[in-house]
Amino acid sequence: MSPIHHALVLNLHQPPGNFDLLFANNDWEAKEILYAYDRIARSLWGYEDVGRVHLSVSGSLLEVLSDPGFQQRVYGIVDCGTLLWHWQNRNIIDILGTGYYHPVLPLIPAEDREEHLVRWRGIARHLFWREHFDGFWPPEMGFSMELIPLLAAQGYRYVIVDSEHVEPIDAISWQELRYRPHIARHGGAEIIVIVRDRELSDAQEAGMEYSWFEHEVKHRTHWCNFEPLVTTCTDGENGGWFRNVTKGSNFWTCFYRELMDNARDEGPIRPTFIHDYLDRHGAHGEVRVKQGAWNTGWHHGRDFLQWTGSQTQKDALARVREVSSAFHAVRDHAISAELHDPALWHALAEAQWRLLRAETSCNFYWGEDWVPRSHVDLDAARAALDQIAVGKPPASA
């Protein structure tokens, strides 16, 4: 029997200010999250030969974990500096690129997307001591084909998408569509598509025994005439399965350690890094990816309903587009007019980071509860733009 390659992907994200809110209102939840982060690398120690985990860490989370004030505040709980250093271990952890403030990229203005990617790469290069990141994790797995040229230009080799949205160009089997990497093309650019198995990922999120997982994976890949790549992706700090601190009762000590032990004993499932699998087996066939996100428990991910379901959410996203348009008009005018006033550029910088933070997916995820957070940042961005006395750009600009 051919080995079954398993790529484990964990998404880690905290919206700006969330730890302050949690420590003020529910400090045990904040501690559980920090323990979940700290548990990742520690659970792989001693398994460097078989342990393989991909981490996507949002820029806003990296920002708080690397902040000296926050590190001092939580030092008796978790040593964040050491935690980040442990995540640098390339033998057991591969870091995926993502967007700085964790926006649903297809929902924000196209003009803002690159800055989210550039800012994330800036902080990630500094903290993880590397220049290149092979794979890209779209926040909330929100993907559309128009992102391909941007991701390719940023140097990403592959992107992870949800199985619900992948369609083959030519007829292929269900197993090949789901368990083989493919190529997607758009606008003269191409990227490798790695397909997340939605059902197995749901099980990973909810909690499962290794014996069930092995049986299910073997059943799903039985008719593969190639070495399959099974990719499971979930959040890595949400839910009791990942937060439980009791040994033998969480993802790492109840499930993944047994998976690694079996892999070491030549079991059928072998943890792998996606880039290693691609180096050995490549990508096959071309696919289209329909616009959509991952499932969120009560929404299927199609049409981004979780983030756009109410008029209040739609109105806030429309205001994001309005403020973004105003920002880019002022900045483009300042560039074309070769304006060098430091106060002007300081105000533009203030407006831009506020705009980008307003686009955080969490602002729109919780129905209408967090939408006001987006408006607070949009108000600040608008106020910064109003300070700029550069005149309005011409109508043709």
mmCIF file of C-alpha atoms in Angstrom:
data_model
loop_
_atom_site.group_PDB
_atom_site.id
_atom_site.type_symbol
_atom_site.label_atom_id
_atom_site.label_comp_id
_atom_site.label_asym_id
_atom_site.label_seq_id
_atom_site.Cartn_x
_atom_site.Cartn_y
_atom_site.Cartn_z
ATOM 1 C CA MET A 1 0.000 0.000 0.000
ATOM 2 C CA SER A 2 1.311 3.452 -0.892
ATOM 3 C CA PRO A 3 1.884 5.831 2.001
ATOM 4 C CA ILE A 4 -0.802 8.418 2.685
ATOM 5 C CA HIS A 5 0.743 11.845 3.188
ATOM 6 C CA HIS A 6 -0.947 14.076 5.738
ATOM 7 C CA ALA A 7 -0.514 17.862 5.799
ATOM 8 C CA LEU A 8 -1.703 19.405 9.068
ATOM 9 C CA VAL A 9 -2.489 23.131 8.867
ATOM 10 C CA LEU A 10 -3.411 25.276 11.874
ATOM 11 C CA ASN A 11 -4.642 28.850 11.626
ATOM 12 C CA LEU A 12 -3.747 31.113 14.567
ATOM 13 C CA HIS A 13 -5.314 34.555 14.865
ATOM 14 C CA GLN A 14 -6.420 37.055 17.477
ATOM 15 C CA PRO A 15 -8.078 40.317 16.421
ATOM 16 C CA PRO A 16 -6.424 43.530 17.635
ATOM 17 C CA GLY A 17 -7.144 44.224 21.292
ATOM 18 C CA ASN A 18 -8.738 40.841 21.956
ATOM 19 C CA PHE A 19 -6.243 39.752 24.601
ATOM 20 C CA ASP A 20 -6.837 42.984 26.528
ATOM 21 C CA LEU A 21 -10.569 42.295 26.384
ATOM 22 C CA LEU A 22 -10.132 38.695 27.506
ATOM 23 C CA PHE A 23 -7.801 39.495 30.399
ATOM 24 C CA ALA A 24 -10.274 42.120 31.592
ATOM 25 C CA ASN A 25 -13.334 39.867 31.385
ATOM 26 C CA ASN A 26 -12.242 36.212 31.213
ATOM 27 C CA ASP A 27 -8.578 35.767 32.045
ATOM 28 C CA TRP A 28 -8.775 31.943 32.022
ATOM 29 C CA GLU A 29 -9.819 31.987 28.365
ATOM 30 C CA ALA A 30 -6.847 34.206 27.563
ATOM 31 C CA LYS A 31 -4.562 31.771 29.394
ATOM 32 C CA GLU A 32 -6.072 28.788 27.569
ATOM 33 C CA ILE A 33 -5.284 30.424 24.240
ATOM 34 C CA LEU A 34 -1.700 31.175 25.241
ATOM 35 C CA TYR A 35 -1.257 27.623 26.539
ATOM 36 C CA ALA A 36 -2.603 26.318 23.212
ATOM 37 C CA TYR A 37 0.057 28.308 21.349
ATOM 38 C CA ASP A 38 2.808 27.164 23.679
ATOM 39 C CA ARG A 39 1.706 23.533 23.406
ATOM 40 C CA ILE A 40 2.284 23.331 19.648
ATOM 41 C CA ALA A 41 6.071 23.105 19.479
ATOM 42 C CA ARG A 42 6.380 21.342 22.821
ATOM 43 C CA SER A 43 4.092 18.557 21.582
ATOM 44 C CA LEU A 44 6.480 17.914 18.689
ATOM 45 C CA TRP A 45 9.658 17.732 20.735
ATOM 46 C CA GLY A 46 11.141 14.276 20.473
ATOM 47 C CA TYR A 47 9.244 13.714 17.213
ATOM 48 C CA GLU A 48 11.451 15.747 14.916
ATOM 49 C CA ASP A 49 11.673 12.746 12.578
ATOM 50 C CA VAL A 50 7.901 12.558 11.962
ATOM 51 C CA GLY A 51 6.193 15.665 13.377
ATOM 52 C CA ARG A 52 5.175 18.172 10.677
ATOM 53 C CA VAL A 53 2.857 21.140 11.234
ATOM 54 C CA HIS A 54 2.011 24.171 9.071
ATOM 55 C CA LEU A 55 1.139 27.349 10.966
ATOM 56 C CA SER A 56 -0.584 30.435 9.633
ATOM 57 C CA VAL A 57 -0.140 33.247 12.158
ATOM 58 C CA SER A 58 -1.855 36.562 11.482
ATOM 59 C CA GLY A 59 0.129 39.772 11.635
ATOM 60 C CA SER A 60 -2.024 41.136 14.437
ATOM 61 C CA LEU A 61 -1.215 38.059 16.537
ATOM 62 C CA LEU A 62 2.498 38.241 15.731
ATOM 63 C CA GLU A 63 2.373 41.906 16.686
ATOM 64 C CA VAL A 64 1.019 41.220 20.166
ATOM 65 C CA LEU A 65 3.183 38.124 20.831
ATOM 66 C CA SER A 66 6.329 40.092 19.955
ATOM 67 C CA ASP A 67 5.343 43.213 21.909
ATOM 68 C CA PRO A 68 7.723 43.645 24.897
ATOM 69 C CA GLY A 69 4.952 45.037 27.086
ATOM 70 C CA PHE A 70 2.674 42.070 26.396
ATOM 71 C CA GLN A 71 5.546 39.629 26.845
ATOM 72 C CA GLN A 72 6.259 41.097 30.280
ATOM 73 C CA ARG A 73 2.576 41.049 31.210
ATOM 74 C CA VAL A 74 2.112 37.336 30.488
ATOM 75 C CA TYR A 75 5.600 36.098 31.401
ATOM 76 C CA GLY A 76 4.297 34.059 34.344
ATOM 77 C CA ILE A 77 1.824 32.350 32.007
ATOM 78 C CA VAL A 78 3.794 31.827 28.784
ATOM 79 C CA ASP A 79 7.207 33.042 27.655
ATOM 80 C CA CYS A 80 6.168 34.552 24.313
ATOM 81 C CA GLY A 81 9.727 35.253 23.192
ATOM 82 C CA THR A 82 10.669 31.612 23.646
ATOM 83 C CA LEU A 83 7.399 30.529 22.022
ATOM 84 C CA LEU A 84 8.220 32.519 18.878
ATOM 85 C CA TRP A 85 11.735 31.130 18.885
ATOM 86 C CA HIS A 86 10.351 27.567 19.041
ATOM 87 C CA TRP A 87 8.137 28.313 16.029
ATOM 88 C CA GLN A 88 11.295 29.013 14.020
ATOM 89 C CA ASN A 89 12.164 25.290 14.088
ATOM 90 C CA ARG A 90 11.881 24.339 10.415
ATOM 91 C CA ASN A 91 12.270 20.635 11.163
ATOM 92 C CA ILE A 92 8.794 20.496 12.688
ATOM 93 C CA ILE A 93 7.018 23.752 11.727
ATOM 94 C CA ASP A 94 6.453 25.449 8.381
ATOM 95 C CA ILE A 95 5.115 29.005 8.471
ATOM 96 C CA LEU A 96 2.533 29.971 5.848
ATOM 97 C CA GLY A 97 2.053 33.477 4.537
ATOM 98 C CA THR A 98 -1.215 35.292 5.175
ATOM 99 C CA GLY A 99 -2.722 38.786 5.465
ATOM 100 C CA TYR A 100 -1.594 41.079 8.271
ATOM 101 C CA TYR A 101 -4.962 42.004 9.772
ATOM 102 C CA HIS A 102 -6.671 38.776 8.664
ATOM 103 C CA PRO A 103 -9.115 40.226 6.104
ATOM 104 C CA VAL A 104 -11.358 38.177 3.852
ATOM 105 C CA LEU A 105 -9.311 39.217 0.836
ATOM 106 C CA PRO A 106 -12.010 38.998 -1.871
ATOM 107 C CA LEU A 107 -14.269 41.263 0.225
ATOM 108 C CA ILE A 108 -11.846 44.172 0.579
ATOM 109 C CA PRO A 109 -10.801 46.607 -2.154
ATOM 110 C CA ALA A 110 -8.237 45.133 -4.539
ATOM 111 C CA GLU A 111 -6.001 48.170 -3.928
ATOM 112 C CA ASP A 112 -5.604 47.201 -0.238
ATOM 113 C CA ARG A 113 -4.771 43.519 -0.622
ATOM 114 C CA GLU A 114 -1.098 43.811 -1.452
ATOM 115 C CA GLU A 115 -0.386 45.966 1.596
ATOM 116 C CA HIS A 116 -1.817 43.279 3.907
ATOM 117 C CA LEU A 117 0.552 40.742 2.329
ATOM 118 C CA VAL A 118 3.567 43.064 2.346
ATOM 119 C CA ARG A 119 3.076 44.038 5.986
ATOM 120 C CA TRP A 120 2.731 40.417 7.048
ATOM 121 C CA ARG A 121 5.944 39.478 5.241
ATOM 122 C CA GLY A 122 7.715 42.353 6.965
ATOM 123 C CA ILE A 123 6.960 41.187 10.492
ATOM 124 C CA ALA A 124 7.295 37.478 9.622
ATOM 125 C CA ARG A 125 10.740 37.887 8.054
ATOM 126 C CA HIS A 126 11.890 39.623 11.210
ATOM 127 C CA LEU A 127 10.440 37.121 13.698
ATOM 128 C CA PHE A 128 11.116 33.888 11.800
ATOM 129 C CA TRP A 129 14.493 34.796 10.277
ATOM 130 C CA ARG A 130 13.729 33.880 6.686
ATOM 131 C CA GLU A 131 13.013 35.630 3.420
ATOM 132 C CA HIS A 132 10.801 33.101 1.658
ATOM 133 C CA PHE A 133 7.490 31.470 2.543
ATOM 134 C CA ASP A 134 6.297 28.727 0.169
ATOM 135 C CA GLY A 135 2.614 28.560 0.950
ATOM 136 C CA PHE A 136 -0.213 31.026 1.451
ATOM 137 C CA TRP A 137 -3.153 30.737 3.814
ATOM 138 C CA PRO A 138 -6.021 33.011 2.736
ATOM 139 C CA PRO A 139 -7.614 34.372 5.925
ATOM 140 C CA GLU A 140 -10.873 32.490 6.559
ATOM 141 C CA MET A 141 -9.841 30.536 3.441
ATOM 142 C CA GLY A 142 -11.538 33.349 1.537
ATOM 143 C CA PHE A 143 -10.377 32.897 -2.044
ATOM 144 C CA SER A 144 -11.212 33.994 -5.558
ATOM 145 C CA MET A 145 -9.287 33.397 -8.765
ATOM 146 C CA GLU A 146 -8.433 37.088 -9.108
ATOM 147 C CA LEU A 147 -6.016 36.688 -6.181
ATOM 148 C CA ILE A 148 -3.715 34.425 -8.200
ATOM 149 C CA PRO A 149 -1.619 37.153 -9.903
ATOM 150 C CA LEU A 150 -1.087 38.897 -6.548
ATOM 151 C CA LEU A 151 -0.005 35.707 -4.768
ATOM 152 C CA ALA A 152 2.285 34.708 -7.641
ATOM 153 C CA ALA A 153 3.865 38.174 -7.672
ATOM 154 C CA GLN A 154 4.530 37.830 -3.928
ATOM 155 C CA GLY A 155 6.460 34.623 -4.636
ATOM 156 C CA TYR A 156 4.031 32.091 -3.207
ATOM 157 C CA ARG A 157 4.274 28.603 -4.648
ATOM 158 C CA TYR A 158 0.907 27.306 -3.470
ATOM 159 C CA VAL A 159 -2.349 28.394 -1.857
ATOM 160 C CA ILE A 160 -4.711 26.326 0.291
ATOM 161 C CA VAL A 161 -8.393 26.309 -0.692
ATOM 162 C CA ASP A 162 -11.461 24.482 0.569
ATOM 163 C CA SER A 163 -12.638 21.334 -1.211
ATOM 164 C CA GLU A 164 -16.186 22.731 -1.506
ATOM 165 C CA HIS A 165 -15.086 25.252 -4.123
ATOM 166 C CA VAL A 166 -12.697 23.306 -6.395
ATOM 167 C CA GLU A 167 -13.806 22.254 -9.879
ATOM 168 C CA PRO A 168 -11.679 20.347 -12.430
ATOM 169 C CA ILE A 169 -11.138 21.713 -15.926
ATOM 170 C CA ASP A 170 -10.991 18.151 -17.315
ATOM 171 C CA ALA A 171 -12.748 15.101 -15.942
ATOM 172 C CA ILE A 172 -10.874 13.456 -13.056
ATOM 173 C CA SER A 173 -11.866 11.211 -10.176
ATOM 174 C CA TRP A 174 -13.167 12.519 -6.846
ATOM 175 C CA GLN A 175 -10.049 11.148 -5.147
ATOM 176 C CA GLU A 176 -7.686 12.853 -7.579
ATOM 177 C CA LEU A 177 -9.496 16.173 -7.271
ATOM 178 C CA ARG A 178 -9.298 16.161 -3.488
ATOM 179 C CA TYR A 179 -5.999 14.418 -2.764
ATOM 180 C CA ARG A 180 -3.664 15.753 -5.423
ATOM 181 C CA PRO A 181 -2.265 19.265 -5.900
ATOM 182 C CA HIS A 182 -3.438 21.087 -9.020
ATOM 183 C CA ILE A 183 -2.697 24.222 -11.025
ATOM 184 C CA ALA A 184 -5.029 27.234 -11.205
ATOM 185 C CA ARG A 185 -4.491 30.066 -13.687
ATOM 186 C CA HIS A 186 -5.823 33.596 -13.923
ATOM 187 C CA GLY A 187 -4.692 36.794 -15.594
ATOM 188 C CA GLY A 188 -1.578 35.226 -17.081
ATOM 189 C CA ALA A 189 -0.378 33.910 -13.702
ATOM 190 C CA GLU A 190 -0.620 30.503 -12.089
ATOM 191 C CA ILE A 191 -0.319 28.940 -8.652
ATOM 192 C CA ILE A 192 -0.518 25.442 -7.176
ATOM 193 C CA VAL A 193 -3.778 24.689 -5.369
ATOM 194 C CA ILE A 194 -3.736 22.502 -2.255
ATOM 195 C CA VAL A 195 -7.198 21.161 -1.419
ATOM 196 C CA ARG A 196 -8.412 21.076 2.171
ATOM 197 C CA ASP A 197 -10.595 18.069 2.964
ATOM 198 C CA ARG A 198 -13.622 19.733 4.530
ATOM 199 C CA GLU A 199 -15.127 16.691 6.265
ATOM 200 C CA LEU A 200 -11.866 15.477 7.791
ATOM 201 C CA SER A 201 -11.115 19.033 8.875
ATOM 202 C CA ASP A 202 -14.489 19.207 10.600
ATOM 203 C CA ALA A 203 -13.559 16.054 12.496
ATOM 204 C CA GLN A 204 -10.177 17.524 13.405
ATOM 205 C CA GLU A 205 -11.913 20.570 14.846
ATOM 206 C CA ALA A 206 -14.490 18.578 16.804
ATOM 207 C CA GLY A 207 -12.161 15.901 18.200
ATOM 208 C CA MET A 208 -11.404 12.410 16.949
ATOM 209 C CA GLU A 209 -9.506 9.251 17.770
ATOM 210 C CA TYR A 210 -6.545 8.209 15.671
ATOM 211 C CA SER A 211 -8.080 4.819 14.871
ATOM 212 C CA TRP A 212 -11.139 6.514 13.345
ATOM 213 C CA PHE A 213 -8.989 8.937 11.376
ATOM 214 C CA GLU A 214 -6.792 6.163 9.978
ATOM 215 C CA HIS A 215 -9.811 4.094 8.946
ATOM 216 C CA GLU A 216 -11.516 7.083 7.309
ATOM 217 C CA VAL A 217 -8.407 8.238 5.462
ATOM 218 C CA LYS A 218 -7.664 4.739 4.167
ATOM 219 C CA HIS A 219 -11.259 4.414 2.963
ATOM 220 C CA ARG A 220 -11.213 7.789 1.205
ATOM 221 C CA THR A 221 -7.909 7.164 -0.575
ATOM 222 C CA HIS A 222 -8.428 3.472 -1.337
ATOM 223 C CA TRP A 223 -8.786 3.968 -5.097
ATOM 224 C CA CYS A 224 -5.908 6.406 -5.492
ATOM 225 C CA ASN A 225 -3.357 5.193 -8.059
ATOM 226 C CA PHE A 226 -0.913 7.805 -6.739
ATOM 227 C CA GLU A 227 0.471 8.754 -3.337
ATOM 228 C CA PRO A 228 -2.307 10.950 -1.918
ATOM 229 C CA LEU A 229 -1.915 14.200 0.002
ATOM 230 C CA VAL A 230 -4.628 14.562 2.639
ATOM 231 C CA THR A 231 -4.791 18.135 3.959
ATOM 232 C CA THR A 232 -6.707 19.037 7.120
ATOM 233 C CA CYS A 233 -7.017 22.650 8.240
ATOM 234 C CA THR A 234 -8.622 24.179 11.328
ATOM 235 C CA ASP A 235 -8.042 26.894 13.861
ATOM 236 C CA GLY A 236 -5.372 25.850 16.320
ATOM 237 C CA GLU A 237 -6.527 27.651 19.456
ATOM 238 C CA ASN A 238 -10.330 27.624 19.388
ATOM 239 C CA GLY A 239 -12.593 25.036 20.978
ATOM 240 C CA GLY A 240 -12.026 22.694 23.890
ATOM 241 C CA TRP A 241 -10.233 20.107 21.721
ATOM 242 C CA PHE A 242 -7.296 22.475 21.246
ATOM 243 C CA ARG A 243 -7.594 24.447 24.486
ATOM 244 C CA ASN A 244 -7.983 21.574 26.948
ATOM 245 C CA VAL A 245 -4.950 21.568 29.244
ATOM 246 C CA THR A 246 -5.481 18.020 30.571
ATOM 247 C CA LYS A 247 -2.982 15.504 29.243
ATOM 248 C CA GLY A 248 -4.689 12.899 27.075
ATOM 249 C CA SER A 249 -7.725 15.109 26.454
ATOM 250 C CA ASN A 250 -6.648 17.457 23.685
ATOM 251 C CA PHE A 251 -5.640 17.339 20.033
ATOM 252 C CA TRP A 252 -1.936 16.928 20.714
ATOM 253 C CA THR A 253 -1.848 14.340 23.480
ATOM 254 C CA CYS A 254 -4.944 12.376 22.543
ATOM 255 C CA PHE A 255 -4.671 12.353 18.751
ATOM 256 C CA TYR A 256 -1.546 13.717 17.120
ATOM 257 C CA ARG A 257 0.965 11.949 19.346
ATOM 258 C CA GLU A 258 -0.608 8.600 18.412
ATOM 259 C CA LEU A 259 -0.489 9.593 14.734
ATOM 260 C CA MET A 260 3.240 10.358 15.067
ATOM 261 C CA ASP A 261 3.890 7.117 16.951
ATOM 262 C CA ASN A 262 2.183 5.140 14.202
ATOM 263 C CA ALA A 263 4.086 7.014 11.497
ATOM 264 C CA ARG A 264 7.316 6.170 13.254
ATOM 265 C CA ASP A 265 6.266 2.515 13.238
ATOM 266 C CA GLU A 266 5.712 2.649 9.445
ATOM 267 C CA GLY A 267 1.969 3.186 9.736
ATOM 268 C CA PRO A 268 -0.022 4.155 6.619
ATOM 269 C CA ILE A 269 -0.272 7.905 7.408
ATOM 270 C CA ARG A 270 2.900 9.990 7.146
ATOM 271 C CA PRO A 271 2.954 13.626 8.295
ATOM 272 C CA THR A 272 4.518 15.806 5.618
ATOM 273 C CA PHE A 273 5.296 19.359 4.701
ATOM 274 C CA ILE A 274 3.430 20.422 1.594
ATOM 275 C CA HIS A 275 6.578 21.756 -0.060
ATOM 276 C CA ASP A 276 8.299 18.379 0.433
ATOM 277 C CA TYR A 277 5.351 16.577 -1.167
ATOM 278 C CA LEU A 278 5.407 18.985 -4.110
ATOM 279 C CA ASP A 279 9.141 18.493 -4.565
ATOM 280 C CA ARG A 280 8.601 14.730 -4.865
ATOM 281 C CA HIS A 281 5.235 14.450 -6.595
ATOM 282 C CA GLY A 282 4.462 17.806 -8.217
ATOM 283 C CA ALA A 283 1.029 19.097 -9.244
ATOM 284 C CA HIS A 284 -1.325 17.507 -11.782
ATOM 285 C CA GLY A 285 -4.216 18.913 -13.795
ATOM 286 C CA GLU A 286 -5.863 22.308 -13.909
ATOM 287 C CA VAL A 287 -8.759 23.444 -11.739
ATOM 288 C CA ARG A 288 -11.022 26.409 -11.188
ATOM 289 C CA VAL A 289 -11.771 27.623 -7.687
ATOM 290 C CA LYS A 290 -15.173 29.137 -7.076
ATOM 291 C CA GLN A 291 -15.296 32.204 -4.879
ATOM 292 C CA GLY A 292 -15.874 31.252 -1.257
ATOM 293 C CA ALA A 293 -14.467 30.609 2.213
ATOM 294 C CA TRP A 294 -14.268 27.709 4.603
ATOM 295 C CA ASN A 295 -17.301 26.537 6.550
ATOM 296 C CA THR A 296 -17.732 28.198 9.929
ATOM 297 C CA GLY A 297 -19.955 25.708 11.723
ATOM 298 C CA TRP A 298 -23.270 27.256 10.770
ATOM 299 C CA HIS A 299 -22.426 28.641 7.314
ATOM 300 C CA HIS A 300 -21.164 26.771 4.269
ATOM 301 C CA GLY A 301 -18.741 29.469 3.077
ATOM 302 C CA ARG A 302 -20.344 30.129 -0.299
ATOM 303 C CA ASP A 303 -20.848 33.811 -1.159
ATOM 304 C CA PHE A 304 -19.123 34.799 2.116
ATOM 305 C CA LEU A 305 -22.520 34.818 3.819
ATOM 306 C CA GLN A 306 -20.966 34.774 7.290
ATOM 307 C CA TRP A 307 -19.454 38.204 6.673
ATOM 308 C CA THR A 308 -22.115 39.721 4.400
ATOM 309 C CA GLY A 309 -25.408 38.316 5.658
ATOM 310 C CA SER A 310 -26.947 41.488 7.113
ATOM 311 C CA GLN A 311 -27.477 44.982 5.790
ATOM 312 C CA THR A 312 -25.320 46.346 8.608
ATOM 313 C CA GLN A 313 -22.406 44.173 7.480
ATOM 314 C CA LYS A 314 -22.943 45.176 3.841
ATOM 315 C CA ASP A 315 -23.090 48.857 4.751
ATOM 316 C CA ALA A 316 -19.835 48.636 6.698
ATOM 317 C CA LEU A 317 -18.084 46.899 3.796
ATOM 318 C CA ALA A 318 -19.412 49.594 1.470
ATOM 319 C CA ARG A 319 -17.917 52.218 3.776
ATOM 320 C CA VAL A 320 -14.603 50.348 3.713
ATOM 321 C CA ARG A 321 -14.615 50.717 -0.064
ATOM 322 C CA GLU A 322 -15.518 54.400 0.206
ATOM 323 C CA VAL A 323 -12.717 55.259 2.651
ATOM 324 C CA SER A 324 -10.249 53.122 0.709
ATOM 325 C CA SER A 325 -11.085 54.985 -2.488
ATOM 326 C CA ALA A 326 -10.583 58.325 -0.744
ATOM 327 C CA PHE A 327 -7.251 57.211 0.723
ATOM 328 C CA HIS A 328 -5.852 55.982 -2.575
ATOM 329 C CA ALA A 329 -7.020 59.118 -4.397
ATOM 330 C CA VAL A 330 -5.210 61.370 -1.906
ATOM 331 C CA ARG A 331 -2.072 59.239 -1.856
ATOM 332 C CA ASP A 332 -1.913 58.921 -5.642
ATOM 333 C CA HIS A 333 -2.262 62.688 -5.944
ATOM 334 C CA ALA A 334 0.494 63.251 -3.384
ATOM 335 C CA ILE A 335 2.790 60.930 -5.331
ATOM 336 C CA SER A 336 2.028 62.405 -8.747
ATOM 337 C CA ALA A 337 2.443 65.958 -7.401
ATOM 338 C CA GLU A 338 5.723 64.935 -5.697
ATOM 339 C CA LEU A 339 4.590 66.299 -2.330
ATOM 340 C CA HIS A 340 7.156 65.771 0.442
ATOM 341 C CA ASP A 341 5.548 67.313 3.525
ATOM 342 C CA PRO A 342 6.316 64.918 6.448
ATOM 343 C CA ALA A 343 3.022 65.777 8.140
ATOM 344 C CA LEU A 344 1.142 64.758 5.010
ATOM 345 C CA TRP A 345 2.844 61.375 4.829
ATOM 346 C CA HIS A 346 2.414 60.834 8.560
ATOM 347 C CA ALA A 347 -1.328 61.413 8.162
ATOM 348 C CA LEU A 348 -1.440 59.061 5.167
ATOM 349 C CA ALA A 349 0.352 56.361 7.156
ATOM 350 C CA GLU A 350 -2.131 56.807 10.004
ATOM 351 C CA ALA A 351 -5.065 56.601 7.608
ATOM 352 C CA GLN A 352 -3.726 53.490 5.913
ATOM 353 C CA TRP A 353 -3.130 51.312 8.947
ATOM 354 C CA ARG A 354 -6.486 52.305 10.368
ATOM 355 C CA LEU A 355 -8.140 51.385 7.071
ATOM 356 C CA LEU A 356 -6.364 48.032 6.949
ATOM 357 C CA ARG A 357 -7.333 47.221 10.526
ATOM 358 C CA ALA A 358 -10.943 48.138 9.781
ATOM 359 C CA GLU A 359 -10.896 45.309 7.212
ATOM 360 C CA THR A 360 -10.225 42.604 9.852
ATOM 361 C CA SER A 361 -12.505 39.642 9.163
ATOM 362 C CA CYS A 362 -13.579 39.395 12.822
ATOM 363 C CA ASN A 363 -15.252 42.805 12.564
ATOM 364 C CA PHE A 364 -17.801 41.192 10.247
ATOM 365 C CA TYR A 365 -17.786 37.593 11.481
ATOM 366 C CA TRP A 366 -19.934 37.912 14.599
ATOM 367 C CA GLY A 367 -23.071 39.086 12.836
ATOM 368 C CA GLU A 368 -23.410 42.773 13.709
ATOM 369 C CA ASP A 369 -21.775 42.624 17.154
ATOM 370 C CA TRP A 370 -18.281 43.740 16.097
ATOM 371 C CA VAL A 371 -19.164 45.901 13.101
ATOM 372 C CA PRO A 372 -18.764 49.081 15.242
ATOM 373 C CA ARG A 373 -15.065 48.226 15.584
ATOM 374 C CA SER A 374 -14.665 48.651 11.858
ATOM 375 C CA HIS A 375 -16.405 52.028 11.978
ATOM 376 C CA VAL A 376 -14.114 53.239 14.776
ATOM 377 C CA ASP A 377 -11.069 52.636 12.596
ATOM 378 C CA LEU A 378 -12.789 54.020 9.506
ATOM 379 C CA ASP A 379 -13.637 57.181 11.461
ATOM 380 C CA ALA A 380 -9.967 57.525 12.441
ATOM 381 C CA ALA A 381 -8.835 56.940 8.849
ATOM 382 C CA ARG A 382 -11.295 59.519 7.580
ATOM 383 C CA ALA A 383 -10.149 62.034 10.223
ATOM 384 C CA ALA A 384 -6.519 61.556 9.208
ATOM 385 C CA LEU A 385 -7.394 62.161 5.567
ATOM 386 C CA ASP A 386 -9.342 65.281 6.499
ATOM 387 C CA GLN A 387 -6.170 66.724 8.070
ATOM 388 C CA ILE A 388 -4.351 66.662 4.756
ATOM 389 C CA ALA A 389 -4.360 70.035 3.036
ATOM 390 C CA VAL A 390 -3.265 68.913 -0.415
ATOM 391 C CA GLY A 391 -6.427 69.854 -2.266
ATOM 392 C CA LYS A 392 -8.557 67.406 -4.147
ATOM 393 C CA PRO A 393 -6.970 65.514 -7.014
ATOM 394 C CA PRO A 394 -8.344 66.336 -10.443
ATOM 395 C CA ALA A 395 -11.445 64.474 -11.586
ATOM 396 C CA SER A 396 -9.432 62.490 -14.118
ATOM 397 C CA ALA A 397 -7.085 61.119 -11.453
#
